[in-house]
PDB file of C-alpha atoms and ligand atoms in Angstrom:
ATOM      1  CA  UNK X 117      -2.449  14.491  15.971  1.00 91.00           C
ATOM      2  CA  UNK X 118      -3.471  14.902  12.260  1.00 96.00           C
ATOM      3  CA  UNK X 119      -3.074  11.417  10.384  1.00 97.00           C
ATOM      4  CA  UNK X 120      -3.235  11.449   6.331  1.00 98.00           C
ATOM      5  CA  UNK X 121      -3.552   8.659   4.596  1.00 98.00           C
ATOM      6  CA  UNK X 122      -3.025   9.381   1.166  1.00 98.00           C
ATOM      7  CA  UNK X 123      -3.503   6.284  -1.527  1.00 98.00           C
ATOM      8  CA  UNK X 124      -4.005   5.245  -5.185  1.00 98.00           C
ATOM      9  CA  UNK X 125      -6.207   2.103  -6.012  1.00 98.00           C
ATOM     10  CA  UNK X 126      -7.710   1.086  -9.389  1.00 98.00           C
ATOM     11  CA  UNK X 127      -9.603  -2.017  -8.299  1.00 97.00           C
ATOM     12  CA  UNK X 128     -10.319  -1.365  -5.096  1.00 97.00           C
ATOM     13  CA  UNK X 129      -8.349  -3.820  -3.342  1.00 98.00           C
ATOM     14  CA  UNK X 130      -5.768  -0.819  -1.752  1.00 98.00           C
ATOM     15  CA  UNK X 131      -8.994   1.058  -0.775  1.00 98.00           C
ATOM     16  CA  UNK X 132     -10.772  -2.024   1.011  1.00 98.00           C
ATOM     17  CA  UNK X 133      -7.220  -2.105   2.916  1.00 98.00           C
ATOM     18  CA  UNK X 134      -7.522   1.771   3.700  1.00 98.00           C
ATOM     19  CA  UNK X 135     -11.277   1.196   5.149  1.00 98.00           C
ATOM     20  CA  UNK X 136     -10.075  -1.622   7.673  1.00 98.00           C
ATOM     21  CA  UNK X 137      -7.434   1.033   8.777  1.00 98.00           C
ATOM     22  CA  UNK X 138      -9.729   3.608   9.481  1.00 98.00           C
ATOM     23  CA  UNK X 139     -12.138   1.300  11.006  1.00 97.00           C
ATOM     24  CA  UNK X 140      -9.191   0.151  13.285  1.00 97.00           C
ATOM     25  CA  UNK X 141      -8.415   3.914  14.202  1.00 97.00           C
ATOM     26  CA  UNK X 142     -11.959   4.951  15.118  1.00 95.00           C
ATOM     27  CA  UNK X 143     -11.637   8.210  17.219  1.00 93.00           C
ATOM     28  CA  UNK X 144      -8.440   9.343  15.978  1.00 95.00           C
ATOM     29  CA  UNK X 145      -8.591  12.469  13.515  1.00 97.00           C
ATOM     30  CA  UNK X 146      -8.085  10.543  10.332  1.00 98.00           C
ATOM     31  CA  UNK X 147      -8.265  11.861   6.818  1.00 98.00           C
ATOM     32  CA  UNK X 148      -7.832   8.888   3.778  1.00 98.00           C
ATOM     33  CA  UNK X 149      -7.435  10.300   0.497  1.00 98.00           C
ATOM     34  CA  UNK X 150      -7.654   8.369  -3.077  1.00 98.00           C
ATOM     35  CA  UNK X 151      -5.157   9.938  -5.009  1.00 98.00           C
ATOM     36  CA  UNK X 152      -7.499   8.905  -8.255  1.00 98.00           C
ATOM     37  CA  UNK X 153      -9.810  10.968  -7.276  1.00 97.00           C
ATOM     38  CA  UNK X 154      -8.331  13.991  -5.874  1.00 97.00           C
ATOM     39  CA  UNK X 155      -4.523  15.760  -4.680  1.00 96.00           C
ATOM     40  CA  UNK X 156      -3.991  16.450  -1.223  1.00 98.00           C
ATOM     41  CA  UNK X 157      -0.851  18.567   0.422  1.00 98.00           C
ATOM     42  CA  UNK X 158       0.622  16.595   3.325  1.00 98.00           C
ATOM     43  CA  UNK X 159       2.310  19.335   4.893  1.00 97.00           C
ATOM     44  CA  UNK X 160      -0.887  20.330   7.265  1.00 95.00           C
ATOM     45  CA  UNK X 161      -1.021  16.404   9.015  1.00 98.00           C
ATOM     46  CA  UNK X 162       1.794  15.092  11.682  1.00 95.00           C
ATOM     47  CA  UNK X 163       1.699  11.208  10.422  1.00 97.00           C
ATOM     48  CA  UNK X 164       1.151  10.203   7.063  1.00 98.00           C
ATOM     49  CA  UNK X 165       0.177   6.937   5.680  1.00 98.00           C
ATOM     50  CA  UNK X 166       1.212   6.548   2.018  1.00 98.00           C
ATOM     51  CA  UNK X 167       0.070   3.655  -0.434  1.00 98.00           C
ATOM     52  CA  UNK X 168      -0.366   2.524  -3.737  1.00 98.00           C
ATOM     53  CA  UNK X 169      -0.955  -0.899  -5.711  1.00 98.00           C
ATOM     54  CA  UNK X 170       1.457  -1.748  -8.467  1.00 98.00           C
ATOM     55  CA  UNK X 171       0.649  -1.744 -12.068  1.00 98.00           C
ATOM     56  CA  UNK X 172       3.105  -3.288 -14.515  1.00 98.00           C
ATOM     57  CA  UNK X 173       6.123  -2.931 -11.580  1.00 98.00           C
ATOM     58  CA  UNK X 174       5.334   0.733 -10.463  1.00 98.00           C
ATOM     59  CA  UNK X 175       3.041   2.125  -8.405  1.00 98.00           C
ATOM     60  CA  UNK X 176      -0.185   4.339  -9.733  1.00 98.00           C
ATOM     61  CA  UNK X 177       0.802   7.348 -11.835  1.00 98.00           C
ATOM     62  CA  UNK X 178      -1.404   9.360  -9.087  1.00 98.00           C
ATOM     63  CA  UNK X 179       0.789   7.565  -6.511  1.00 98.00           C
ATOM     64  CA  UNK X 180       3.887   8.683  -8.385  1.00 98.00           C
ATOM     65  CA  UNK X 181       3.377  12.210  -8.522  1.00 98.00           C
ATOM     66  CA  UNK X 182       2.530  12.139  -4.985  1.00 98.00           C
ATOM     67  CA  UNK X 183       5.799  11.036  -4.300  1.00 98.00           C
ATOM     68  CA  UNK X 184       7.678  13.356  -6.904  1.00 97.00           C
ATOM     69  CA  UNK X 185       5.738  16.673  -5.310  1.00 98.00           C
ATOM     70  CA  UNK X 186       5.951  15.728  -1.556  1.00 98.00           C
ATOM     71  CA  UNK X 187       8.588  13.898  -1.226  1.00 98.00           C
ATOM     72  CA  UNK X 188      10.662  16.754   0.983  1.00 98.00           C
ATOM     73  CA  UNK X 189       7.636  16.672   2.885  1.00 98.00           C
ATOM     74  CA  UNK X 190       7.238  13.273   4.074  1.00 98.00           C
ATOM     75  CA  UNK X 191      10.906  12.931   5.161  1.00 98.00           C
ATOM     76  CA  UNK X 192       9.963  15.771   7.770  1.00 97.00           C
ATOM     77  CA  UNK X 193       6.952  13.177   9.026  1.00 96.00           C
ATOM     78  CA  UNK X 194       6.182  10.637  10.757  1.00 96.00           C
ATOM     79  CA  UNK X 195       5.341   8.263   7.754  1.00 98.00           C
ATOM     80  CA  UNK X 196       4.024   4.457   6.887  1.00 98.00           C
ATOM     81  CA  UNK X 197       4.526   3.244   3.162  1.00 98.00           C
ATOM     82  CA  UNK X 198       2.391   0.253   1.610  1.00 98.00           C
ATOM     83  CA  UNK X 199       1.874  -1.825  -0.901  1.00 98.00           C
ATOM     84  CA  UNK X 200      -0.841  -3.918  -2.940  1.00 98.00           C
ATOM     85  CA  UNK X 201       0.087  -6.141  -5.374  1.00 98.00           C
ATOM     86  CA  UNK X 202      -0.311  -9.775  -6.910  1.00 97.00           C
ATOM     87  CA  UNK X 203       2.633 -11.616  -7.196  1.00 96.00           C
ATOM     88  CA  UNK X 204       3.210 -11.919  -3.512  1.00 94.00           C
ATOM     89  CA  UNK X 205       6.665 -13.484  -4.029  1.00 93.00           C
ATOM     90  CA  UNK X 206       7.999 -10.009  -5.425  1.00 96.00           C
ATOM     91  CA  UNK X 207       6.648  -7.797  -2.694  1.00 97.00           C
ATOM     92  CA  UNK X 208       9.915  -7.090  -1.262  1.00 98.00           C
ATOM     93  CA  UNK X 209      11.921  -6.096  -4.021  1.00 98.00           C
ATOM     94  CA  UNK X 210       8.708  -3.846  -5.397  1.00 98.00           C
ATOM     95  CA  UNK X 211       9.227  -2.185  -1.422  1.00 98.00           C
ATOM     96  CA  UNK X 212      12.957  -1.512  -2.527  1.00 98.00           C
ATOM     97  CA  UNK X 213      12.318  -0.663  -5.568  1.00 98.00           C
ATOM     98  CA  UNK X 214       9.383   1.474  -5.915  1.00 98.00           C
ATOM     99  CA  UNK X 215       9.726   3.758  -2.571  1.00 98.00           C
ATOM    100  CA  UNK X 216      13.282   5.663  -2.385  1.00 98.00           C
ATOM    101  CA  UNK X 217      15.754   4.863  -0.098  1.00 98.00           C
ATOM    102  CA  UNK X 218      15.171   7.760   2.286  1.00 98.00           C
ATOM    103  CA  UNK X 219      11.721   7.549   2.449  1.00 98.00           C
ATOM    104  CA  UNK X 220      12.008   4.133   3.418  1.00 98.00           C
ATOM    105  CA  UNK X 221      14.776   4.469   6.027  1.00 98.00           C
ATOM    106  CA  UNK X 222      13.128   7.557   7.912  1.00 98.00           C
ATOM    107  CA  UNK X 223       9.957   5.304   7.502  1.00 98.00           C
ATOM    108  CA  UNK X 224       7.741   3.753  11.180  1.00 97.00           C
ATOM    109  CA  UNK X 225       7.553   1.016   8.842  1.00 97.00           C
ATOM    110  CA  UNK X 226       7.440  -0.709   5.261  1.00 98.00           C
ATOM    111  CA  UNK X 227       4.456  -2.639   4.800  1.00 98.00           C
ATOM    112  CA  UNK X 228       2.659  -5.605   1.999  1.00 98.00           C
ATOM    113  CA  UNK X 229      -1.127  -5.502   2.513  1.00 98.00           C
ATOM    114  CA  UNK X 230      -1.734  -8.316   0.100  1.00 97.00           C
ATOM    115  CA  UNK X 231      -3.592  -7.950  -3.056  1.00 97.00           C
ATOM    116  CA  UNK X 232      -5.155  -9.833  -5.988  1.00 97.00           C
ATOM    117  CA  UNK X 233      -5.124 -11.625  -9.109  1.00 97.00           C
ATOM    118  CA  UNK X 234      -9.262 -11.505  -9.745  1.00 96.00           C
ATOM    119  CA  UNK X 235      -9.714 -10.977 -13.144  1.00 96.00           C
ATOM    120  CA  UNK X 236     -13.337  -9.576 -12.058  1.00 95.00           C
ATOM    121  CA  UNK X 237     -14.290  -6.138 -13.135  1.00 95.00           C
ATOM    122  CA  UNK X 238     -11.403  -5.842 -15.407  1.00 97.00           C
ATOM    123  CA  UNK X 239     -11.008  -4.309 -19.035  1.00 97.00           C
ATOM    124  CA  UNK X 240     -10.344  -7.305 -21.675  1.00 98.00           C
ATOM    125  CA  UNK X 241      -6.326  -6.063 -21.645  1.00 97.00           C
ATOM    126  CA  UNK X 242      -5.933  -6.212 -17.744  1.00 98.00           C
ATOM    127  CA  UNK X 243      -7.666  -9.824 -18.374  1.00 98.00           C
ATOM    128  CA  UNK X 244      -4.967 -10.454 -20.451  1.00 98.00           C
ATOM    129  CA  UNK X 245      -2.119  -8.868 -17.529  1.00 97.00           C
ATOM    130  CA  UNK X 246      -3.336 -10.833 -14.589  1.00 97.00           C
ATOM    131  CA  UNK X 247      -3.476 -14.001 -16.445  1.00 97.00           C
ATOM    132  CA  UNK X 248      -0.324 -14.381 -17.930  1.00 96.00           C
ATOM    133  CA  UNK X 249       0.935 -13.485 -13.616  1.00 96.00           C
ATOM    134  CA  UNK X 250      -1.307 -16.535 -12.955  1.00 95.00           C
ATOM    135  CA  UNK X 251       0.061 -18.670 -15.506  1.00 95.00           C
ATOM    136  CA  UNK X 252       3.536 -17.132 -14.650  1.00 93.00           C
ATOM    137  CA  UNK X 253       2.810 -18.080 -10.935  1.00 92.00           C
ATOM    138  CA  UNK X 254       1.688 -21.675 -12.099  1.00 93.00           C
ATOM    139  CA  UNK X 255       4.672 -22.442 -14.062  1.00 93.00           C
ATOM    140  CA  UNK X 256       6.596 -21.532 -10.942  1.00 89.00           C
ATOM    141  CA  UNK X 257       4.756 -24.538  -9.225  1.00 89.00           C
ATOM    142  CA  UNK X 258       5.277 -27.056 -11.675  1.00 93.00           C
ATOM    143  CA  UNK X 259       8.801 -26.100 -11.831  1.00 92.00           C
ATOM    144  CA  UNK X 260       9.571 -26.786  -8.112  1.00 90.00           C
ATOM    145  CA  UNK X 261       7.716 -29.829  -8.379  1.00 93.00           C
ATOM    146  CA  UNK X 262       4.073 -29.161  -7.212  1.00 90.00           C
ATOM    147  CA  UNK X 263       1.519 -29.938  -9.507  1.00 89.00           C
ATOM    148  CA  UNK X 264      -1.550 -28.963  -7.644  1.00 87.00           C
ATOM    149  CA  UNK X 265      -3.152 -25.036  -8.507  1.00 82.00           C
ATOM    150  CA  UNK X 266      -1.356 -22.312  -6.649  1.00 82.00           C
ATOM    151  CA  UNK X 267      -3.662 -20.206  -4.331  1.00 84.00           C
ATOM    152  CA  UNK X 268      -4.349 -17.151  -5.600  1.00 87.00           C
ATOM    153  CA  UNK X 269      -3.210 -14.339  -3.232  1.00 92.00           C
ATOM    154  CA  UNK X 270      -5.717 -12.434  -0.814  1.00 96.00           C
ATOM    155  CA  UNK X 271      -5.514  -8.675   1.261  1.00 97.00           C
ATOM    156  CA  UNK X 272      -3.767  -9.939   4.434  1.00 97.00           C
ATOM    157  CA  UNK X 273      -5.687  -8.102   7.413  1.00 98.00           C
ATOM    158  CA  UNK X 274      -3.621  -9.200   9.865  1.00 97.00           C
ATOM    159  CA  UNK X 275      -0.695  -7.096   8.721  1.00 97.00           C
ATOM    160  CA  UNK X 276      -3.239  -4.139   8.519  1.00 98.00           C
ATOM    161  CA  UNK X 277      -4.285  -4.549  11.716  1.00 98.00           C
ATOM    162  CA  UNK X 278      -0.743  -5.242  13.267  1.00 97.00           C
ATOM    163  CA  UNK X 279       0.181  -1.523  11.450  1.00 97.00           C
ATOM    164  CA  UNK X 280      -3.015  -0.249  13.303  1.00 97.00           C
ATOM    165  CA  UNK X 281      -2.199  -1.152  16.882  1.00 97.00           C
ATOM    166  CA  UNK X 282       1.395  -0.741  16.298  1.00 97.00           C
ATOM    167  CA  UNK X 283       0.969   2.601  15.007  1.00 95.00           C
ATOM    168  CA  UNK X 284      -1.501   4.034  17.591  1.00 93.00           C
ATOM    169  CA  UNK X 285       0.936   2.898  20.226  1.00 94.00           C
ATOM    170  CA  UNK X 286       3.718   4.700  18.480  1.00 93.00           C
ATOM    171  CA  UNK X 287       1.947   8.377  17.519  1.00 90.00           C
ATOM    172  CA  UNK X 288       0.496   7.566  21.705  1.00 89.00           C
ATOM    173  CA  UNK X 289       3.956   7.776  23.135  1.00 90.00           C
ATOM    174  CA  UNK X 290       5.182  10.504  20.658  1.00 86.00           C
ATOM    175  CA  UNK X 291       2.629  13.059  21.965  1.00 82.00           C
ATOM    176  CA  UNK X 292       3.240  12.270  25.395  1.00 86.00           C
ATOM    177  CA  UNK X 293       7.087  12.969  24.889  1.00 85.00           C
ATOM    178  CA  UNK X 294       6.351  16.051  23.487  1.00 81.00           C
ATOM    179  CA  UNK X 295       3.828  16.871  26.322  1.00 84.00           C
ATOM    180  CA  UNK X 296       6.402  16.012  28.621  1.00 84.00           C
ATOM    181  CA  UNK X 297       8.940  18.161  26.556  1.00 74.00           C
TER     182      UNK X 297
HETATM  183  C1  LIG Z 444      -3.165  -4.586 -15.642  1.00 82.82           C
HETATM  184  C2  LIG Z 444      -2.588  -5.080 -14.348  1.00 82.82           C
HETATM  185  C3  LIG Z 444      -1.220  -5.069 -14.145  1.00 82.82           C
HETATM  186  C4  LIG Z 444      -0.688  -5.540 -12.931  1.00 82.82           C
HETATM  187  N1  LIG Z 444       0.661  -5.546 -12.760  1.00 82.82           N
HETATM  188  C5  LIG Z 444       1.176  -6.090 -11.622  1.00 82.82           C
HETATM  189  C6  LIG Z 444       2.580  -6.179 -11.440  1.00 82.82           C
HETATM  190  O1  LIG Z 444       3.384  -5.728 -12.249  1.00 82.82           O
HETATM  191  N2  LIG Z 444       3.024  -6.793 -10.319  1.00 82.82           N
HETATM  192  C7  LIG Z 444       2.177  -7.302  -9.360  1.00 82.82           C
HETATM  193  O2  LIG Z 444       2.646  -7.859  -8.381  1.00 82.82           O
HETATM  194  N3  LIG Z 444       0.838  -7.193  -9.498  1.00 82.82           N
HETATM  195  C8  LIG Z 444       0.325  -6.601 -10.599  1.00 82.82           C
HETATM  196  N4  LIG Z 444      -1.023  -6.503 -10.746  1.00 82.82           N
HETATM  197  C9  LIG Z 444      -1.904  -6.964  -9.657  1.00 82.82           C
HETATM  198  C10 LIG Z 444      -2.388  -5.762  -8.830  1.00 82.82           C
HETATM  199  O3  LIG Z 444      -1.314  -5.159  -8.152  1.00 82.82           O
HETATM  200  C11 LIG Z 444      -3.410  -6.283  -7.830  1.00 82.82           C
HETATM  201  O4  LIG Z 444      -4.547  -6.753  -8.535  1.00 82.82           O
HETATM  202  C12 LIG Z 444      -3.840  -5.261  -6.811  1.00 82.82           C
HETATM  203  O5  LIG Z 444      -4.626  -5.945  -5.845  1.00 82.82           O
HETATM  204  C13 LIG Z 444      -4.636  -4.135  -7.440  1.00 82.82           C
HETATM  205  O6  LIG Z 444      -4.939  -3.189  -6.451  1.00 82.82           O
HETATM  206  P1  LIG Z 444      -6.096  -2.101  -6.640  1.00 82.82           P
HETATM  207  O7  LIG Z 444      -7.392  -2.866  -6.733  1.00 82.82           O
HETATM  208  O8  LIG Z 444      -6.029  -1.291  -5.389  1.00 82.82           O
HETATM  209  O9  LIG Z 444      -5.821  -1.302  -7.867  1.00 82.82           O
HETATM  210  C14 LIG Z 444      -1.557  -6.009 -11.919  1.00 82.82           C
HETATM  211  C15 LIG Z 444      -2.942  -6.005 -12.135  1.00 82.82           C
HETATM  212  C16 LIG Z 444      -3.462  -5.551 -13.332  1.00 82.82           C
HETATM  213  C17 LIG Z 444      -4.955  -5.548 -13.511  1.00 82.82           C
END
């Protein structure tokens, strides 16, 4: 059982969250690909793992024309979609919106690995982006009545590693039903 996982990260945060999944499936053939850096053809692996963080409300151009090529392909797999981004409060409607329908329904599952709003390692103009979210995301607070900072969001591991056990189970019992015929 051949297992993709094909992803686009700028900052690194989607590619930490790609490393704790391959750490968590340690003996399974496993291929992770950064879309930044290189193209890959999906049609050679049985399950593939597809992720990108969001930029300005879509996902990375390389993650985009991953999609638009290989689309076709995917629905014919057994597939996981995820997502890194900042404001954790739209992670949800970014699912909806930025994956298509199909994809999504055919999907094992939909998943929100977390993300950041570091402004460390950034160009000044990405500065600019991520503070205005954290002002945006301050406002919010004061506007329901709490004062105090907001905590800035983190990579949530535990919905990585739910994915990872969940997922092994799933391509386990797949094989053996088609072992069984
Ligand atoms: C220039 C810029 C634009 C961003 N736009 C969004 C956005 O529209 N929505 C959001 O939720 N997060 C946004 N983010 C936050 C990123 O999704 C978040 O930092 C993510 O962890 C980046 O993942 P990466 O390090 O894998 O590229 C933006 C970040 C930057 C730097």
């Amino acid at each position: 059982m051949k297992i993709l996982i094909a992803y686009a990260s700028k900052h690194g945060t989607a590619k930490i969250c790609v490393e704790r999944l391959v750490s968590n499936w340690r003996g399974l053939d496993v291929t992770a690909v950064d879309l930044e850096q290189q193209s890959v053809d999906p049609a050679e692996y049985d399950a593939v793992v597809f992720g990108s963080s969001v930029y300005f409300g879509k996902l990375r151009p390389a993650a985009r024309r991953f999609l638009d090529t290989y689309e076709t392909v995917l629905l014919q797999k057994t597939t996981v979609l995820f997502l890194c981004c900042g404001l954790t409060a739209e992670a949800e409607y970014y699912k909806k919106k930025l994956f298509p329908a199909a994809l999504r329904e055919s999907a094992f599952d939909v998943l929100f690995f977390g993300g950041s709003l570091s402004t460390r390692g950034l160009s000044f103009f990405e500065k600019i982006a991520v503070r205005s979210m954290r002002s945006a995301l301050y406002e919010e607070s004061i506007d329901n009545g709490d004062y105090s900072a907001p905590s800035l969001p983190g990579i949530l591991p535990e919905n990585i590693d739910k994915l990872a056990t969940e997922f092994r189970r799933h391509l386990a019992q797949t094989q053996r039903g088609s072992e069984e015929g």
